[in-house]
Every structure is written in C-alpha cells, then in structure tokens.
Amino acid sequence: MSSKRTFSFQWHITDDCDQRCQHCYIFQIESRDRLVRMTWGQMQETLANMEEFCARFGREPYLYITGGDPLLHPDFWRLMELLEEKGYRSTVMGNPFHLTPEVCTRMKACGVVRYQLSIDGMRETHDWFRMPGSFDATLAAIPMLRRAGLRAVIMTTVSGVNIDEVPDIVDLVVEHGANVFAFGRYVPGAGKSNGIEPYRYRALLDVCHHKFKRYEDAGCDTYFNRKDHLWTLYEYEEGLWRIPDGAEEGKVYGGCNCGSGHFTVTSRGEVLACRRVVGSNVGDVYKDRLSDLWCGKMEDYRNFGGFEKCSRCELLAWCRGCPAVASGTNGSFYAPDPQCWKDV
C-alpha cells in the first residue's frame, strides 16, 4: 500500500436498489424515470480517469463504492477484484439485504475496510423512511460484518422527523457493537426546510456530546465520528476546542472538503462537487479529465471569502457548516447554514 495521501471518490456504480427511501438523493437532481448502471467498460474508464487524477496530484485513490445498492450491480465483484489487484482500499455503502457471511468475507478479501449502513430512526420511523424489515436487517448485519473483519459503520440522516430519536439510536448502535457512528443532516430541495430549528440542533449536539463522552470514558468500542462541521462551533463555544496558536490568516484547516478533497461520480457518469450539493455537476467522467475539472470548474467551490455568513466568523477556516444544506435550503452553496445558531 502506498504511503501517499489519499483522495476520496464517492462512486455510484448503479441506481438499482431494493428500497425507495424518502430522502434518497438519486431522485433529487432531476426527474429519474429509469434506473441506470455503469457498464463494465464504463467502470474501467472511470477508474482510469481517477487514477490519472491521482497520478497527476500525487495521491492514492480511496473509493467509496455505492449506489443504489452496489451489491446489485452484476459486475460488482469484478470491480472489487480489480481494486484488490491494484491494492486500493475501499468502503462499500449499501443496504443490509444482500449481506451474508460469505459476502462479507469476500469483500474483506477484496480490500474493503468498512461497510456503511443507515439507521434513520427507531424501528417504526426507520422502516417508514426505508422499507418494512430494514431496521431489523440492519442491526443483524452489524455483528456479521464484524465477524468478517469489516468495520460496521452506521450513519443517520437527521431531519425534523427523527431528530428526537437520535439519542436512542446512539444507545442502539453501541448495544449492537457498531464500530463507527455518525450523523449528518437531511439536505432538502427546491427551497424547502429540513425541519430543524438552529437551537434545536444545538441541543441535539449537546445531548449527544454528553452521551458520547460517557460511552468513551467507559471504554466503549464504538467510535463517534463528529462529522457535521457544526460540531466545531459547539465545541468552540463549550471550551472543548480552541483556535490553534499560530494559525495562518487565509489558510483553510478543516470544514467541508467540497472543492478541496473529494469528487462524486454518479452512475450516469456525472461528476459532482458533492453528491449532497444541489446542482453541483461540474463535468462528465467519460468526456472530461477529472484533473482538468479540479483545476477548472471546481474553483467555483473554493471561494471561501464568498460565504455570506461564515466569511465574517472567526471559525471560517475550520467550520463553514454544511454548504449542501445551505444550497438545498436557500439555493446557494455560499448561503448561511440554516442550522447555524451563531450570530456574527
């Protein structure tokens, strides 16, 4: 394995899926009247484009293979064996329904490090979001993944519908032995709201912080990934984190990596700055070199001084909230994060 820094690609190889989730992004970009999957030739072409990008910039590709449910693609194993042959590590993001001990063991042999599943509420809420039986199937998959040597990652998409259930989800995933837990916010579309008031979201972070801390102090195996960048604001206000001494003016140290460390490629070959950012199509993976897009259209997502609210905040270089939520709510990547409670 190379010692080079990695560059992440979220790669949607198919739209095929057993579920029709209420908050699925596949159908938010435009009307999807048919499901699409990449051909084997297109997958080889896409991977070559990613490799050319990494060769140019001295990076190692890290692949997040997803869909739809990537396990439903007829060439899924062919792709995974190719990645293993090249020595690339990957995370698979999918559903629980096609996981078996044999499938998990085979993924591990192909260089898969993690398998990410979703829990979007307790049983009734989760199954409403996804499909009946999904809740129990997801919980049953966690120990199966772990026995195969894969890290079981649980992700929750938070909205006004399920926000009050998140603390219970934390207890649930710890009880079932998830290796990693994180949550992010639902990105609405067409100027709608995700139903979360700013101080209600801060209250959730506060409850989860204390819950995480109790588990961590007790030696819990679950790693709590404080993924949402508003965690930075919360920890700053609570005195849990401070701006580092010697931080350089104008340098970006953290926050959203859209424009600085990530590409999404869809099953249609669309290259997106971020899967969650509405209207962020910057090119076509079959026609455009990713390395050229990185130095071209991706510049539209690097105007850090253009953030309407964050540019006036001392945490600009470390936070910036979630531009995807801002974009979905207010129509602009640089609009204020609607859940940010800070007055600036």
Coordinates of C-alpha atoms in Angstrom, one line a residue:
M1 CA 0.0 0.0 0.0
S2 CA 1.3 3.4 -1.0
S3 CA 2.2 6.0 1.7
K4 CA 0.8 8.8 -0.4
R5 CA -2.1 10.9 1.0
T6 CA -5.5 9.6 -0.2
F7 CA -8.1 11.4 -2.3
S8 CA -11.7 10.2 -1.9
F9 CA -14.1 9.3 -4.7
Q10 CA -17.7 8.5 -3.9
W11 CA -18.6 6.3 -6.8
H12 CA -22.2 5.4 -7.6
I13 CA -22.0 2.4 -9.9
T14 CA -25.7 1.7 -10.1
D15 CA -29.1 3.2 -9.2
D16 CA -30.5 -0.3 -8.6
C17 CA -31.9 -0.6 -5.1
D18 CA -34.3 -2.7 -3.0
Q19 CA -35.5 0.4 -1.2
R20 CA -37.1 3.8 -2.2
C21 CA -36.0 5.9 0.7
Q22 CA -37.9 9.1 1.5
H23 CA -34.7 11.1 1.5
C24 CA -32.8 9.5 -1.4
Y25 CA -30.6 11.9 -3.4
I26 CA -30.8 9.9 -6.6
F27 CA -34.2 11.5 -7.5
Q28 CA -33.4 15.0 -6.3
I29 CA -31.1 16.1 -9.1
E30 CA -33.8 15.7 -11.8
S31 CA -36.7 13.5 -12.7
R32 CA -35.4 9.9 -12.8
D33 CA -37.7 7.9 -15.0
R34 CA -35.3 5.0 -15.3
L35 CA -32.6 3.4 -13.2
V36 CA -29.1 3.4 -14.7
R37 CA -26.0 1.3 -14.0
M38 CA -22.5 1.7 -15.4
T39 CA -21.3 -0.9 -17.9
W40 CA -18.1 -2.8 -17.1
G41 CA -16.3 -0.7 -19.8
Q42 CA -17.6 2.5 -18.3
M43 CA -16.3 1.4 -14.8
Q44 CA -12.9 0.7 -16.2
E45 CA -12.9 4.1 -18.0
T46 CA -14.0 5.8 -14.8
L47 CA -11.3 4.1 -12.7
A48 CA -8.6 5.1 -15.2
N49 CA -9.7 8.7 -15.0
M50 CA -9.5 8.6 -11.2
E51 CA -6.0 7.0 -11.4
E52 CA -4.9 9.7 -13.9
F53 CA -6.1 12.4 -11.4
C54 CA -4.2 10.8 -8.5
A55 CA -1.0 10.3 -10.6
R56 CA -1.1 14.0 -11.5
F57 CA -1.5 15.2 -8.0
G58 CA 0.5 12.5 -6.1
R59 CA -2.4 10.9 -4.3
E60 CA -3.7 7.4 -3.7
P61 CA -7.4 6.8 -4.6
Y62 CA -9.8 5.8 -1.8
L63 CA -13.1 4.5 -3.2
Y64 CA -16.5 4.8 -1.6
I65 CA -18.4 2.3 -3.7
T66 CA -22.2 2.9 -3.5
G67 CA -25.4 3.2 -5.5
G68 CA -28.3 2.4 -5.1
D69 CA -27.1 -0.8 -3.7
P70 CA -23.7 -1.6 -5.3
L71 CA -24.1 -5.3 -4.5
L72 CA -26.9 -5.4 -7.1
H73 CA -24.6 -4.5 -9.9
P74 CA -23.8 -7.6 -12.0
D75 CA -20.1 -6.6 -12.2
F76 CA -19.7 -5.6 -8.5
W77 CA -17.3 -8.5 -7.7
R78 CA -15.4 -7.9 -10.9
L79 CA -14.8 -4.3 -9.9
M80 CA -13.9 -5.3 -6.3
E81 CA -11.4 -7.9 -7.5
L82 CA -9.8 -5.2 -9.8
L83 CA -9.5 -2.8 -6.9
E84 CA -7.9 -5.5 -4.8
E85 CA -5.5 -6.4 -7.6
K86 CA -4.4 -2.7 -7.7
G87 CA -4.1 -2.6 -4.0
Y88 CA -6.8 0.1 -3.5
R89 CA -8.7 0.2 -0.2
S90 CA -12.4 0.9 -0.3
T91 CA -15.6 1.4 1.7
V92 CA -18.9 0.0 0.5
M93 CA -22.0 1.9 1.2
G94 CA -25.2 -0.1 0.8
N95 CA -28.1 -2.0 2.3
P96 CA -28.3 -5.0 4.6
F97 CA -30.4 -7.3 2.4
H98 CA -27.7 -9.0 0.3
L99 CA -25.2 -9.4 3.1
T100 CA -24.3 -12.9 4.1
P101 CA -21.2 -14.2 6.0
E102 CA -19.8 -15.3 2.6
V103 CA -20.4 -11.9 1.0
C104 CA -18.8 -10.1 4.0
T105 CA -15.7 -12.4 3.9
R106 CA -15.3 -12.0 0.2
M107 CA -15.5 -8.2 0.5
K108 CA -12.8 -8.3 3.1
A109 CA -10.6 -10.3 0.8
C110 CA -11.1 -7.7 -1.9
G111 CA -9.6 -4.9 0.3
V112 CA -12.9 -3.5 1.7
V113 CA -12.3 -1.8 5.0
R114 CA -15.8 -0.7 6.0
Y115 CA -19.4 -1.3 5.1
Q116 CA -21.7 1.6 5.8
L117 CA -25.3 1.1 6.7
S118 CA -28.0 3.6 7.7
I119 CA -30.4 3.8 10.7
D120 CA -32.7 6.7 10.4
G121 CA -34.8 6.2 13.5
M122 CA -36.1 3.6 15.8
R123 CA -38.0 0.7 14.1
E124 CA -41.2 2.4 13.1
T125 CA -39.6 5.6 11.9
H126 CA -36.7 3.8 10.1
D127 CA -38.9 1.4 8.3
W128 CA -41.2 4.3 7.2
F129 CA -38.1 6.0 5.7
R130 CA -36.8 2.9 4.0
M131 CA -38.9 -0.3 3.9
P132 CA -40.5 -2.8 6.3
G133 CA -37.9 -5.1 7.8
S134 CA -35.0 -2.8 7.1
F135 CA -34.4 -1.9 10.7
D136 CA -34.0 -5.4 12.0
A137 CA -31.9 -6.5 8.9
T138 CA -29.5 -3.6 9.5
L139 CA -29.0 -4.4 13.2
A140 CA -28.4 -8.1 12.3
A141 CA -25.8 -7.1 9.7
I142 CA -23.5 -5.4 12.3
P143 CA -22.1 -8.5 14.0
M144 CA -22.0 -10.3 10.7
L145 CA -19.7 -7.6 9.3
R146 CA -17.5 -7.5 12.4
R147 CA -17.0 -11.3 12.3
A148 CA -15.7 -10.9 8.8
G149 CA -13.2 -8.3 9.9
L150 CA -15.0 -5.4 8.4
R151 CA -15.8 -2.2 10.3
A152 CA -19.5 -1.7 10.6
V153 CA -20.4 2.0 10.1
I154 CA -23.8 3.3 11.0
M155 CA -24.9 6.7 9.5
T156 CA -28.1 8.6 10.5
T157 CA -29.6 11.3 8.3
V158 CA -31.2 13.8 10.7
S159 CA -34.4 15.8 9.9
G160 CA -37.3 17.3 11.8
V161 CA -39.0 13.8 11.6
N162 CA -36.4 11.8 13.5
I163 CA -34.2 14.3 15.5
D164 CA -35.7 13.3 18.8
E165 CA -34.8 9.7 18.2
V166 CA -31.1 10.2 17.6
P167 CA -30.1 9.8 21.3
D168 CA -31.8 6.4 21.3
I169 CA -30.1 5.5 18.1
V170 CA -26.8 6.1 19.8
D171 CA -27.6 3.7 22.5
L172 CA -28.9 1.2 20.0
V173 CA -25.7 1.1 17.8
V174 CA -23.5 0.8 20.9
E175 CA -25.6 -2.1 22.1
H176 CA -25.2 -3.9 18.8
G177 CA -21.5 -3.3 18.5
A178 CA -21.2 -0.8 15.6
N179 CA -17.6 0.3 15.1
V180 CA -18.4 3.8 13.9
F181 CA -21.5 6.0 14.3
A182 CA -22.1 9.4 12.8
F183 CA -25.0 11.6 11.8
G184 CA -25.5 14.3 9.2
R185 CA -28.4 16.5 8.3
Y186 CA -31.0 15.9 5.6
V187 CA -30.5 18.1 2.6
P188 CA -33.8 19.4 1.4
G189 CA -34.5 20.5 -2.2
A190 CA -36.3 23.3 -4.0
G191 CA -36.0 25.8 -1.2
K192 CA -37.6 23.6 1.4
S193 CA -36.5 23.1 5.0
N194 CA -35.3 20.0 6.7
G195 CA -37.5 21.0 9.7
I196 CA -34.7 21.7 12.2
E197 CA -34.5 25.0 14.1
P198 CA -30.9 26.1 14.9
Y199 CA -31.1 25.9 18.7
R200 CA -32.9 22.6 18.5
Y201 CA -30.0 21.2 16.5
R202 CA -27.5 22.7 19.1
A203 CA -29.5 21.0 21.8
L204 CA -29.1 17.7 20.0
L205 CA -25.3 18.2 19.7
D206 CA -25.2 18.9 23.5
V207 CA -27.2 15.8 24.4
C208 CA -25.1 13.6 22.0
H209 CA -21.8 15.1 23.3
H210 CA -22.5 14.1 26.9
K211 CA -23.8 10.7 25.7
F212 CA -20.7 10.1 23.6
K213 CA -18.4 11.3 26.5
R214 CA -20.0 8.8 28.9
Y215 CA -19.5 5.9 26.5
E216 CA -15.9 7.0 25.6
D217 CA -15.0 7.3 29.3
A218 CA -16.4 3.8 29.8
G219 CA -14.1 2.4 27.1
C220 CA -16.9 1.8 24.5
D221 CA -15.7 0.2 21.3
T222 CA -17.8 2.5 19.1
Y223 CA -16.1 5.5 17.6
F224 CA -18.3 8.5 17.5
N225 CA -17.4 10.5 14.3
R226 CA -18.4 14.1 14.9
K227 CA -19.0 14.5 11.2
D228 CA -21.1 17.6 11.0
H229 CA -18.9 20.7 11.0
L230 CA -21.3 22.5 13.4
W231 CA -19.7 20.3 16.0
T232 CA -16.7 22.6 15.7
L233 CA -18.9 25.6 16.6
Y234 CA -20.4 23.7 19.5
E235 CA -17.0 22.6 20.9
Y236 CA -15.6 26.1 20.5
E237 CA -18.5 27.6 22.5
E238 CA -18.2 24.9 25.1
G239 CA -14.4 25.4 25.5
L240 CA -13.7 21.9 24.2
W241 CA -11.7 23.2 21.3
R242 CA -9.9 26.4 20.5
I243 CA -8.4 28.1 17.5
P244 CA -4.8 26.8 17.4
D245 CA -1.9 29.1 18.2
G246 CA 0.0 30.2 15.1
A247 CA -2.9 29.6 12.7
E248 CA -2.2 31.4 9.4
E249 CA -4.6 34.0 8.1
G250 CA -6.3 32.9 4.9
K251 CA -5.4 29.2 5.3
V252 CA -8.2 26.6 5.4
Y253 CA -7.6 23.9 8.0
G254 CA -10.9 22.0 8.1
G255 CA -14.6 22.0 7.5
C256 CA -16.4 20.9 4.4
N257 CA -14.0 19.3 1.9
C258 CA -16.1 20.1 -1.2
G259 CA -13.6 21.7 -3.5
S260 CA -10.6 20.5 -1.5
G261 CA -10.5 16.7 -1.2
H262 CA -13.5 14.9 -2.8
F263 CA -15.3 14.0 -6.1
T264 CA -18.6 12.2 -6.6
V265 CA -19.2 10.2 -9.8
T266 CA -22.8 9.0 -10.5
S267 CA -24.0 6.0 -12.4
R268 CA -24.7 8.3 -15.3
G269 CA -21.1 9.5 -15.4
E270 CA -21.9 12.9 -13.9
V271 CA -19.0 14.4 -11.9
L272 CA -20.3 16.3 -8.9
A273 CA -18.5 18.5 -6.5
C274 CA -20.6 16.8 -3.8
R275 CA -23.5 14.3 -4.0
R276 CA -25.4 16.4 -1.5
V277 CA -25.0 19.8 -3.1
V278 CA -27.9 20.6 -5.4
G279 CA -26.8 21.4 -8.9
S280 CA -23.1 20.7 -8.4
N281 CA -22.5 18.9 -11.7
V282 CA -19.1 20.0 -12.9
G283 CA -18.5 17.6 -15.8
D284 CA -18.8 14.2 -17.4
V285 CA -16.4 11.4 -16.3
Y286 CA -16.4 9.9 -19.8
K287 CA -15.6 13.2 -21.6
D288 CA -13.7 15.3 -19.1
R289 CA -10.4 14.6 -17.3
L290 CA -11.0 14.8 -13.5
S291 CA -7.6 16.5 -13.2
D292 CA -8.8 19.3 -15.5
L293 CA -12.1 19.7 -13.7
W294 CA -10.2 20.0 -10.4
C295 CA -8.3 23.0 -11.8
G296 CA -11.3 24.4 -13.6
K297 CA -14.9 24.2 -12.6
M298 CA -14.1 23.1 -9.1
E299 CA -12.8 26.6 -8.4
D300 CA -16.4 27.6 -8.0
Y301 CA -16.4 25.8 -4.7
R302 CA -13.3 27.4 -3.3
N303 CA -14.3 31.0 -2.8
F304 CA -14.0 30.9 0.9
G305 CA -14.4 34.6 1.2
G306 CA -17.7 34.3 -0.6
F307 CA -19.6 32.6 2.2
E308 CA -22.3 35.1 3.1
K309 CA -22.2 34.4 6.9
C310 CA -19.1 32.2 7.5
S311 CA -16.7 34.8 6.0
R312 CA -17.5 37.1 8.9
C313 CA -16.8 34.3 11.5
E314 CA -13.5 33.5 13.2
L315 CA -14.2 29.8 12.5
L316 CA -14.2 30.2 8.7
A317 CA -11.1 28.1 8.3
W318 CA -12.4 25.2 10.5
C319 CA -16.2 25.1 10.1
R320 CA -18.4 26.6 7.4
G321 CA -21.3 24.4 8.5
C322 CA -22.8 22.3 5.7
P323 CA -22.9 24.1 2.3
A324 CA -25.0 21.3 1.0
V325 CA -27.8 22.0 3.5
A326 CA -27.4 25.7 2.7
S327 CA -27.7 25.1 -1.0
G328 CA -30.7 22.8 -0.7
T329 CA -32.5 25.3 1.6
N330 CA -31.5 28.6 0.1
G331 CA -30.3 27.8 -3.4
S332 CA -26.7 28.9 -2.9
F333 CA -23.6 27.0 -1.9
Y334 CA -22.4 30.1 -0.1
A335 CA -25.7 30.9 1.7
P336 CA -25.8 30.7 5.5
D337 CA -26.2 27.3 7.0
P338 CA -29.8 27.3 8.2
Q339 CA -29.0 25.3 11.4
C340 CA -26.1 27.6 12.4
W341 CA -27.1 29.4 15.6
K342 CA -24.1 31.8 15.9
D343 CA -24.7 35.5 15.5
V344 CA -21.9 37.2 13.5

